[in-house]
Amino acid sequence: MIATEELGASDAVDDPPVELEPVTLAEWETRRLEMNRQQAGRLEATGWLSVSPEPEDGRWKVTAKQWVGGFAIDGLRVIVRPKIKPENLFLLLEVGLPPDAWLPEAIDYAETDDLLAALISFFARTAETTLARGHYHAYRHEEADVRTLRGRLDFHRQFRRVGQLVPMACSYDDFTADVIENRYLKAAMQRAVRVPGVPMVDRRRIRRMLAALEDVADLPMEASAIDRVTFTRLNDHYLPAMRLARLILANLTLQDQHGDTSASAFMLDMNYLFERFVTERLRAELIGQLDVEAQLGSKLDTGGRVSIQPDLLFNRLGQCVGVADIKYKLSDSDKTTDGVWARNADYYQLLAYTTALDHRCGTLIYCVDANETGDGDAADRFDSSTARLAMSSIEVRNVGTRLHAVGIDLSGSPQSIRDQITALADHLVGSLTEPETATVEVVAL
């Protein structure tokens, strides 16, 4: 959400706004822009960019972080593009559909830079296909006062009305479409239809679906409400549309402006997207071999005063045999042609996990781009049908703990990325099955 904290009066006096053209940045790119102090302060307050003053009066150094998308603030429109290909960004959304399902929106995004419009188009098409199979209905328990007997008479409530026979207090199960699945989609549609710049064809599509869902209650829905849904063969066709709805509910902020217009902010955290992507893909790859649990806390010290929270824990037969911590950015100074080397702080963190959990081996897994490293061999290797992981390893002095760094490249095709995840799963299984070196695997994005 865009912060709107007011600056002090002394900061805004005689400081007229500077109107700027839309600014497009890539992840972690730095640009020098001319703007006033208030614009710079509000830009920094969003948390999506880093802003610092330059020696020249009126110029500011603006650096993108791991957030991608677009937002407008104080007359300034900012677009942050991911370094990976658009189709691979949609792959990271982990919707549960094949790559050709989002290809039209990926092409539109590549041409227009408008991630929100592309995502809403994808959501509208997916939701329309979902609802075309028929609105999901389920039984919902109701307690209501009705004029004719329905279900069972609630004697406790009825007897409290001495001498009153109608209406009757009844308890019954209603087979209805007014369930959380439809409420969730409707809430996302109501937010998406207000976004400026959405193509008219998608706006009409959403309005038709809202009309079809008129009997579904208009209730505010938290993005986390999807976690309360148990998906079965009866409602699992709703899952892709609900995952897209979650992105809209969690990341889209609308701000009413003067008149009938509104401004939107939609920013996706690439750290979170890649962490969730690797977690879900590893869960699928390791079924029957290892159980993967995410974000479970533990303690570093014997007194239990210092907490640690690895991103992934690997269990076999109920016993923890490995741990993982997922990060995203590999610094430029750590990209080499002879391997993928982790940052010192990440090695220290991994060593703490392996020591506290009594493991003798660990792995850091980074997101890398072979095209940026200039390592042609690595690019060929990532695109091969039998993708191998780019790896390096060190052995810690005096304790013998071995720490691996693994690179997952996102510059190739979706099939190449899937091959690398499979290779990663094979690496984890192989290292964790050695009884003398129970392995702790850490995924760093």
mmCIF file with all atom_site columns, N, CA and C in Angstrom, residues 174-204:
data_model
loop_
_atom_site.group_PDB
_atom_site.id
_atom_site.type_symbol
_atom_site.label_atom_id
_atom_site.label_alt_id
_atom_site.label_comp_id
_atom_site.label_asym_id
_atom_site.label_entity_id
_atom_site.label_seq_id
_atom_site.pdbx_PDB_ins_code
_atom_site.Cartn_x
_atom_site.Cartn_y
_atom_site.Cartn_z
_atom_site.occupancy
_atom_site.B_iso_or_equiv
_atom_site.pdbx_formal_charge
_atom_site.auth_seq_id
_atom_site.auth_comp_id
_atom_site.auth_asym_id
_atom_site.auth_atom_id
_atom_site.pdbx_PDB_model_num
ATOM 1  N N  . ASP A 1 174 ? -28.723 -25.185 3.642   1.00 0.00 ? 174 ASP A N  1
ATOM 2  C CA . ASP A 1 174 ? -29.158 -24.609 2.369   1.00 0.00 ? 174 ASP A CA 1
ATOM 3  C C  . ASP A 1 174 ? -28.112 -24.907 1.301   1.00 0.00 ? 174 ASP A C  1
ATOM 4  N N  . PHE A 1 175 ? -28.552 -25.480 0.177   1.00 0.00 ? 175 PHE A N  1
ATOM 5  C CA . PHE A 1 175 ? -27.662 -25.743 -0.956  1.00 0.00 ? 175 PHE A CA 1
ATOM 6  C C  . PHE A 1 175 ? -27.605 -24.475 -1.792  1.00 0.00 ? 175 PHE A C  1
ATOM 7  N N  . THR A 1 176 ? -26.489 -23.757 -1.707  1.00 0.00 ? 176 THR A N  1
ATOM 8  C CA . THR A 1 176 ? -26.433 -22.402 -2.242  1.00 0.00 ? 176 THR A CA 1
ATOM 9  C C  . THR A 1 176 ? -25.115 -22.123 -2.949  1.00 0.00 ? 176 THR A C  1
ATOM 10 N N  . ALA A 1 177 ? -25.150 -21.125 -3.825  1.00 0.00 ? 177 ALA A N  1
ATOM 11 C CA . ALA A 1 177 ? -23.930 -20.641 -4.468  1.00 0.00 ? 177 ALA A CA 1
ATOM 12 C C  . ALA A 1 177 ? -23.254 -19.547 -3.652  1.00 0.00 ? 177 ALA A C  1
ATOM 13 N N  . ASP A 1 178 ? -23.910 -19.113 -2.584  1.00 0.00 ? 178 ASP A N  1
ATOM 14 C CA . ASP A 1 178 ? -23.351 -18.056 -1.736  1.00 0.00 ? 178 ASP A CA 1
ATOM 15 C C  . ASP A 1 178 ? -22.346 -18.676 -0.765  1.00 0.00 ? 178 ASP A C  1
ATOM 16 N N  . VAL A 1 179 ? -21.215 -19.130 -1.321  1.00 0.00 ? 179 VAL A N  1
ATOM 17 C CA . VAL A 1 179 ? -20.174 -19.802 -0.544  1.00 0.00 ? 179 VAL A CA 1
ATOM 18 C C  . VAL A 1 179 ? -18.868 -19.036 -0.715  1.00 0.00 ? 179 VAL A C  1
ATOM 19 N N  . ILE A 1 180 ? -17.870 -19.387 0.063   1.00 0.00 ? 180 ILE A N  1
ATOM 20 C CA . ILE A 1 180 ? -16.637 -18.606 0.103   1.00 0.00 ? 180 ILE A CA 1
ATOM 21 C C  . ILE A 1 180 ? -15.944 -18.579 -1.248  1.00 0.00 ? 180 ILE A C  1
ATOM 22 N N  . GLU A 1 181 ? -16.019 -19.662 -2.021  1.00 0.00 ? 181 GLU A N  1
ATOM 23 C CA . GLU A 1 181 ? -15.360 -19.680 -3.326  1.00 0.00 ? 181 GLU A CA 1
ATOM 24 C C  . GLU A 1 181 ? -15.903 -18.572 -4.226  1.00 0.00 ? 181 GLU A C  1
ATOM 25 N N  . ASN A 1 182 ? -17.244 -18.452 -4.311  1.00 0.00 ? 182 ASN A N  1
ATOM 26 C CA . ASN A 1 182 ? -17.844 -17.415 -5.162  1.00 0.00 ? 182 ASN A CA 1
ATOM 27 C C  . ASN A 1 182 ? -17.700 -16.023 -4.554  1.00 0.00 ? 182 ASN A C  1
ATOM 28 N N  . ARG A 1 183 ? -17.766 -15.933 -3.240  1.00 0.00 ? 183 ARG A N  1
ATOM 29 C CA . ARG A 1 183 ? -17.556 -14.634 -2.595  1.00 0.00 ? 183 ARG A CA 1
ATOM 30 C C  . ARG A 1 183 ? -16.146 -14.120 -2.867  1.00 0.00 ? 183 ARG A C  1
ATOM 31 N N  . TYR A 1 184 ? -15.184 -15.025 -2.857  1.00 0.00 ? 184 TYR A N  1
ATOM 32 C CA . TYR A 1 184 ? -13.780 -14.657 -3.072  1.00 0.00 ? 184 TYR A CA 1
ATOM 33 C C  . TYR A 1 184 ? -13.581 -14.113 -4.486  1.00 0.00 ? 184 TYR A C  1
ATOM 34 N N  . LEU A 1 185 ? -14.097 -14.840 -5.476  1.00 0.00 ? 185 LEU A N  1
ATOM 35 C CA . LEU A 1 185 ? -13.980 -14.375 -6.858  1.00 0.00 ? 185 LEU A CA 1
ATOM 36 C C  . LEU A 1 185 ? -14.710 -13.053 -7.054  1.00 0.00 ? 185 LEU A C  1
ATOM 37 N N  . LYS A 1 186 ? -15.889 -12.912 -6.444  1.00 0.00 ? 186 LYS A N  1
ATOM 38 C CA . LYS A 1 186 ? -16.668 -11.690 -6.612  1.00 0.00 ? 186 LYS A CA 1
ATOM 39 C C  . LYS A 1 186 ? -15.937 -10.495 -6.008  1.00 0.00 ? 186 LYS A C  1
ATOM 40 N N  . ALA A 1 187 ? -15.317 -10.678 -4.856  1.00 0.00 ? 187 ALA A N  1
ATOM 41 C CA . ALA A 1 187 ? -14.576 -9.583  -4.227  1.00 0.00 ? 187 ALA A CA 1
ATOM 42 C C  . ALA A 1 187 ? -13.427 -9.121  -5.118  1.00 0.00 ? 187 ALA A C  1
ATOM 43 N N  . ALA A 1 188 ? -12.721 -10.063 -5.735  1.00 0.00 ? 188 ALA A N  1
ATOM 44 C CA . ALA A 1 188 ? -11.623 -9.698  -6.626  1.00 0.00 ? 188 ALA A CA 1
ATOM 45 C C  . ALA A 1 188 ? -12.151 -9.000  -7.880  1.00 0.00 ? 188 ALA A C  1
ATOM 46 N N  . MET A 1 189 ? -13.279 -9.469  -8.410  1.00 0.00 ? 189 MET A N  1
ATOM 47 C CA . MET A 1 189 ? -13.867 -8.828  -9.587  1.00 0.00 ? 189 MET A CA 1
ATOM 48 C C  . MET A 1 189 ? -14.279 -7.396  -9.287  1.00 0.00 ? 189 MET A C  1
ATOM 49 N N  . GLN A 1 190 ? -14.882 -7.177  -8.130  1.00 0.00 ? 190 GLN A N  1
ATOM 50 C CA . GLN A 1 190 ? -15.327 -5.829  -7.778  1.00 0.00 ? 190 GLN A CA 1
ATOM 51 C C  . GLN A 1 190 ? -14.157 -4.870  -7.648  1.00 0.00 ? 190 GLN A C  1
ATOM 52 N N  . ARG A 1 191 ? -13.026 -5.385  -7.205  1.00 0.00 ? 191 ARG A N  1
ATOM 53 C CA . ARG A 1 191 ? -11.846 -4.519  -7.131  1.00 0.00 ? 191 ARG A CA 1
ATOM 54 C C  . ARG A 1 191 ? -11.231 -4.326  -8.514  1.00 0.00 ? 191 ARG A C  1
ATOM 55 N N  . ALA A 1 192 ? -11.170 -5.390  -9.307  1.00 0.00 ? 192 ALA A N  1
ATOM 56 C CA . ALA A 1 192 ? -10.523 -5.306  -10.616 1.00 0.00 ? 192 ALA A CA 1
ATOM 57 C C  . ALA A 1 192 ? -11.283 -4.407  -11.581 1.00 0.00 ? 192 ALA A C  1
ATOM 58 N N  . VAL A 1 193 ? -12.623 -4.397  -11.509 1.00 0.00 ? 193 VAL A N  1
ATOM 59 C CA . VAL A 1 193 ? -13.409 -3.626  -12.465 1.00 0.00 ? 193 VAL A CA 1
ATOM 60 C C  . VAL A 1 193 ? -13.233 -2.127  -12.273 1.00 0.00 ? 193 VAL A C  1
ATOM 61 N N  . ARG A 1 194 ? -12.708 -1.710  -11.128 1.00 0.00 ? 194 ARG A N  1
ATOM 62 C CA . ARG A 1 194 ? -12.501 -0.285  -10.848 1.00 0.00 ? 194 ARG A CA 1
ATOM 63 C C  . ARG A 1 194 ? -11.147 0.222   -11.326 1.00 0.00 ? 194 ARG A C  1
ATOM 64 N N  . VAL A 1 195 ? -10.295 -0.674  -11.795 1.00 0.00 ? 195 VAL A N  1
ATOM 65 C CA . VAL A 1 195 ? -8.947  -0.273  -12.191 1.00 0.00 ? 195 VAL A CA 1
ATOM 66 C C  . VAL A 1 195 ? -8.988  0.500   -13.503 1.00 0.00 ? 195 VAL A C  1
ATOM 67 N N  . PRO A 1 196 ? -8.406  1.702   -13.551 1.00 0.00 ? 196 PRO A N  1
ATOM 68 C CA . PRO A 1 196 ? -8.370  2.452   -14.813 1.00 0.00 ? 196 PRO A CA 1
ATOM 69 C C  . PRO A 1 196 ? -7.457  1.764   -15.818 1.00 0.00 ? 196 PRO A C  1
ATOM 70 N N  . GLY A 1 197 ? -7.820  1.838   -17.076 1.00 0.00 ? 197 GLY A N  1
ATOM 71 C CA . GLY A 1 197 ? -6.972  1.286   -18.116 1.00 0.00 ? 197 GLY A CA 1
ATOM 72 C C  . GLY A 1 197 ? -7.233  -0.164  -18.460 1.00 0.00 ? 197 GLY A C  1
ATOM 73 N N  . VAL A 1 198 ? -8.176  -0.801  -17.773 1.00 0.00 ? 198 VAL A N  1
ATOM 74 C CA . VAL A 1 198 ? -8.509  -2.183  -18.111 1.00 0.00 ? 198 VAL A CA 1
ATOM 75 C C  . VAL A 1 198 ? -9.214  -2.197  -19.470 1.00 0.00 ? 198 VAL A C  1
ATOM 76 N N  . PRO A 1 199 ? -8.800  -3.074  -20.388 1.00 0.00 ? 199 PRO A N  1
ATOM 77 C CA . PRO A 1 199 ? -9.457  -3.115  -21.708 1.00 0.00 ? 199 PRO A CA 1
ATOM 78 C C  . PRO A 1 199 ? -10.962 -3.305  -21.578 1.00 0.00 ? 199 PRO A C  1
ATOM 79 N N  . MET A 1 200 ? -11.718 -2.661  -22.461 1.00 0.00 ? 200 MET A N  1
ATOM 80 C CA . MET A 1 200 ? -13.165 -2.688  -22.373 1.00 0.00 ? 200 MET A CA 1
ATOM 81 C C  . MET A 1 200 ? -13.713 -4.106  -22.469 1.00 0.00 ? 200 MET A C  1
ATOM 82 N N  . VAL A 1 201 ? -13.085 -4.947  -23.301 1.00 0.00 ? 201 VAL A N  1
ATOM 83 C CA . VAL A 1 201 ? -13.571 -6.314  -23.429 1.00 0.00 ? 201 VAL A CA 1
ATOM 84 C C  . VAL A 1 201 ? -13.482 -7.057  -22.107 1.00 0.00 ? 201 VAL A C  1
ATOM 85 N N  . ASP A 1 202 ? -12.427 -6.802  -21.329 1.00 0.00 ? 202 ASP A N  1
ATOM 86 C CA . ASP A 1 202 ? -12.292 -7.453  -20.024 1.00 0.00 ? 202 ASP A CA 1
ATOM 87 C C  . ASP A 1 202 ? -13.233 -6.834  -19.001 1.00 0.00 ? 202 ASP A C  1
ATOM 88 N N  . ARG A 1 203 ? -13.451 -5.526  -19.115 1.00 0.00 ? 203 ARG A N  1
ATOM 89 C CA . ARG A 1 203 ? -14.380 -4.870  -18.192 1.00 0.00 ? 203 ARG A CA 1
ATOM 90 C C  . ARG A 1 203 ? -15.801 -5.411  -18.394 1.00 0.00 ? 203 ARG A C  1
ATOM 91 N N  . ARG A 1 204 ? -16.188 -5.593  -19.654 1.00 0.00 ? 204 ARG A N  1
ATOM 92 C CA . ARG A 1 204 ? -17.522 -6.152  -19.919 1.00 0.00 ? 204 ARG A CA 1
ATOM 93 C C  . ARG A 1 204 ? -17.611 -7.594  -19.408 1.00 0.00 ? 204 ARG A C  1
#
